[in-house]
Amino acid sequence: MQDFLISLSTEHVYIVYALIVVLACAEGPVLSMILGVLLRLNYFALLPVFIALMVGDLIGDVVWYYVGHRFGYRFIRRFGKYINITEEKVTKATDLFHKYKYRILFNSKISNGLSLDLAVLITAGMTRVPFWKYFGTNLAGQFIWTGMLLGIGYFFGNLYMTVDTWLGRISVATLFIVVF
């Protein structure tokens, strides 16, 4: 299986990056940290991974904006319980949104919403934030957020390599002692 994945990633690079975009739409933060580790291990190049993650996450944000813009409270009443969004969360976000919409969007993006992320994205559509301003604000926040997550993954990749090296040495020493 590992050989298949390695050959796929070297021979069909565009398929791998397209897959990253699709997966980032659903679960960008976890994928970003995993790819940060893989960047540290030199399996990927930084710029294509960074762009693919940003594009995928922004596509997801645009979809939620559209849901809020097109369906609004009907969507919340019907499906909110499945994605942990209540009318109360949207009402709170709406009240603050009229005054601080761009700050809320930006801070929600770089903090992953503190459990209000989807509510903020849907509320942006419901309150009719101009799309290009919404997109620009999300793009700026996404740039920082993706960079932070890749950096965290890269750091833990470095930590993994250090631990792996030490564990390798300890296991060889332990094996030597046991055999002796």
Short mmCIF file of C-alpha atoms in Angstrom, two decimals:
data_model
loop_
_atom_site.label_atom_id
_atom_site.label_comp_id
_atom_site.label_asym_id
_atom_site.label_seq_id
_atom_site.Cartn_x
_atom_site.Cartn_y
_atom_site.Cartn_z
CA MET A 1 0.00 0.00 0.00
CA GLN A 2 2.80 2.39 0.90
CA ASP A 3 4.54 1.73 -2.44
CA PHE A 4 1.28 2.46 -4.25
CA LEU A 5 0.86 5.80 -2.44
CA ILE A 6 4.47 6.79 -3.11
CA SER A 7 4.20 5.94 -6.80
CA LEU A 8 0.86 7.78 -7.03
CA SER A 9 2.32 10.89 -5.44
CA THR A 10 5.36 10.92 -7.73
CA GLU A 11 3.72 9.93 -11.01
CA HIS A 12 0.37 11.71 -10.66
CA VAL A 13 1.13 14.88 -8.73
CA TYR A 14 -1.94 16.75 -9.96
CA ILE A 15 -4.27 14.02 -8.70
CA VAL A 16 -2.67 14.23 -5.26
CA TYR A 17 -3.06 18.01 -5.10
CA ALA A 18 -6.64 17.78 -6.36
CA LEU A 19 -7.30 15.25 -3.58
CA ILE A 20 -5.77 17.68 -1.06
CA VAL A 21 -8.16 20.39 -2.28
CA VAL A 22 -11.18 18.09 -1.91
CA LEU A 23 -10.16 16.86 1.53
CA ALA A 24 -9.37 20.40 2.70
CA CYS A 25 -12.98 21.35 1.94
CA ALA A 26 -14.10 18.85 4.57
CA GLU A 27 -11.32 18.88 7.15
CA GLY A 28 -8.67 21.48 6.43
CA PRO A 29 -7.05 21.96 9.87
CA VAL A 30 -6.20 18.32 10.53
CA LEU A 31 -5.05 17.80 6.96
CA SER A 32 -2.87 20.93 7.20
CA MET A 33 -1.02 19.60 10.24
CA ILE A 34 -0.57 16.17 8.67
CA LEU A 35 0.80 17.76 5.52
CA GLY A 36 3.11 19.91 7.67
CA VAL A 37 4.65 16.70 9.01
CA LEU A 38 4.94 15.34 5.47
CA LEU A 39 6.59 18.59 4.39
CA ARG A 40 9.16 18.12 7.13
CA LEU A 41 9.79 14.60 5.90
CA ASN A 42 10.30 16.00 2.36
CA TYR A 43 7.36 14.21 0.75
CA PHE A 44 5.84 17.43 -0.63
CA ALA A 45 6.84 20.91 -1.73
CA LEU A 46 5.65 23.83 0.39
CA LEU A 47 4.05 26.15 -2.17
CA PRO A 48 1.78 23.63 -3.97
CA VAL A 49 0.61 22.17 -0.65
CA PHE A 50 -0.03 25.64 0.79
CA ILE A 51 -2.04 26.72 -2.27
CA ALA A 52 -4.02 23.45 -2.42
CA LEU A 53 -4.95 23.72 1.26
CA MET A 54 -5.99 27.35 0.91
CA VAL A 55 -8.07 26.69 -2.19
CA GLY A 56 -9.84 23.72 -0.61
CA ASP A 57 -10.65 25.52 2.61
CA LEU A 58 -11.83 28.63 0.75
CA ILE A 59 -14.11 26.52 -1.44
CA GLY A 60 -15.72 25.16 1.73
CA ASP A 61 -16.14 28.71 3.07
CA VAL A 62 -17.81 29.83 -0.16
CA VAL A 63 -20.21 26.89 0.02
CA TRP A 64 -21.25 27.84 3.59
CA TYR A 65 -21.63 31.49 2.56
CA TYR A 66 -23.92 30.38 -0.27
CA VAL A 67 -25.95 28.17 2.08
CA GLY A 68 -26.50 31.14 4.40
CA HIS A 69 -27.24 33.50 1.53
CA ARG A 70 -29.65 31.18 -0.23
CA PHE A 71 -31.33 29.19 2.59
CA GLY A 72 -30.67 31.06 5.86
CA TYR A 73 -32.82 30.15 8.83
CA ARG A 74 -34.63 27.37 6.94
CA PHE A 75 -31.31 25.51 6.70
CA ILE A 76 -30.51 26.15 10.38
CA ARG A 77 -33.89 24.85 11.55
CA ARG A 78 -33.70 21.75 9.43
CA PHE A 79 -30.00 20.73 9.51
CA GLY A 80 -28.38 22.82 12.24
CA LYS A 81 -28.52 20.05 14.82
CA TYR A 82 -26.33 17.86 12.62
CA ILE A 83 -23.53 20.43 12.34
CA ASN A 84 -23.81 21.91 15.85
CA ILE A 85 -25.39 25.20 14.81
CA THR A 86 -28.39 26.56 16.63
CA GLU A 87 -30.57 29.53 15.90
CA GLU A 88 -29.19 31.08 19.10
CA LYS A 89 -25.62 30.89 17.79
CA VAL A 90 -26.66 32.47 14.52
CA THR A 91 -28.65 35.17 16.35
CA LYS A 92 -25.61 36.00 18.52
CA ALA A 93 -23.41 36.15 15.45
CA THR A 94 -25.98 38.26 13.58
CA ASP A 95 -26.25 40.82 16.38
CA LEU A 96 -22.49 41.32 16.45
CA PHE A 97 -22.13 40.95 12.71
CA HIS A 98 -23.83 44.19 11.78
CA LYS A 99 -21.21 46.19 13.64
CA TYR A 100 -18.00 44.10 13.38
CA LYS A 101 -18.51 41.81 10.38
CA TYR A 102 -14.99 41.96 8.90
CA ARG A 103 -13.24 41.64 12.27
CA ILE A 104 -15.46 38.70 13.15
CA LEU A 105 -14.81 36.99 9.81
CA PHE A 106 -11.05 37.46 10.06
CA ASN A 107 -10.79 36.42 13.71
CA SER A 108 -13.11 33.47 13.12
CA LYS A 109 -10.86 32.28 10.31
CA ILE A 110 -7.56 32.53 12.22
CA SER A 111 -8.99 31.00 15.39
CA ASN A 112 -11.05 28.37 13.57
CA GLY A 113 -14.12 30.04 14.95
CA LEU A 114 -13.86 28.84 18.55
CA SER A 115 -16.84 26.59 17.75
CA LEU A 116 -18.72 29.36 15.93
CA ASP A 117 -16.94 29.01 12.58
CA LEU A 118 -19.84 27.58 10.58
CA ALA A 119 -22.29 29.91 12.27
CA VAL A 120 -20.13 32.89 11.28
CA LEU A 121 -19.77 31.71 7.67
CA ILE A 122 -23.50 31.06 7.31
CA THR A 123 -24.35 34.34 9.04
CA ALA A 124 -22.12 36.20 6.59
CA GLY A 125 -24.31 34.91 3.79
CA MET A 126 -27.52 35.57 5.70
CA THR A 127 -26.60 39.19 6.44
CA ARG A 128 -25.64 39.69 2.79
CA VAL A 129 -22.01 40.65 3.35
CA PRO A 130 -20.75 41.61 -0.14
CA PHE A 131 -19.20 38.44 -1.55
CA TRP A 132 -15.88 39.92 -2.66
CA LYS A 133 -15.32 41.58 0.72
CA TYR A 134 -16.24 38.31 2.42
CA PHE A 135 -13.87 36.40 0.15
CA GLY A 136 -11.00 38.89 0.60
CA THR A 137 -11.32 38.82 4.38
CA ASN A 138 -11.42 35.02 4.41
CA LEU A 139 -8.46 34.86 2.05
CA ALA A 140 -6.33 37.01 4.36
CA GLY A 141 -7.31 34.94 7.39
CA GLN A 142 -6.82 31.70 5.48
CA PHE A 143 -3.28 32.71 4.54
CA ILE A 144 -2.36 33.09 8.23
CA TRP A 145 -4.35 30.06 9.42
CA THR A 146 -2.91 27.65 6.85
CA GLY A 147 0.61 28.91 7.53
CA MET A 148 0.19 28.40 11.27
CA LEU A 149 -1.16 24.87 10.89
CA LEU A 150 1.52 23.85 8.42
CA GLY A 151 4.10 25.30 10.83
CA ILE A 152 2.69 23.28 13.73
CA GLY A 153 2.81 20.12 11.63
CA TYR A 154 6.32 20.94 10.45
CA PHE A 155 7.47 21.43 14.07
CA PHE A 156 5.94 18.13 15.15
CA GLY A 157 7.52 16.47 12.13
CA ASN A 158 10.87 17.70 13.42
CA LEU A 159 10.00 16.40 16.87
CA TYR A 160 8.99 13.06 15.36
CA MET A 161 12.32 12.76 13.55
CA THR A 162 14.24 13.54 16.76
CA VAL A 163 12.22 11.04 18.81
CA ASP A 164 12.51 8.44 16.06
CA THR A 165 16.29 8.84 16.00
CA TRP A 166 16.57 8.55 19.78
CA LEU A 167 14.17 5.61 19.95
CA GLY A 168 16.19 3.87 17.26
CA ARG A 169 19.39 4.33 19.26
CA ILE A 170 17.73 3.24 22.50
CA SER A 171 16.30 0.10 20.89
CA VAL A 172 19.68 -0.85 19.42
CA ALA A 173 21.33 -0.31 22.82
CA THR A 174 18.58 -2.31 24.55
CA LEU A 175 18.92 -5.13 22.02
CA PHE A 176 22.70 -5.15 22.57
CA ILE A 177 22.24 -5.31 26.37
CA VAL A 178 19.65 -8.10 26.13
CA VAL A 179 21.85 -10.15 23.77
CA PHE A 180 24.93 -9.53 25.95
#
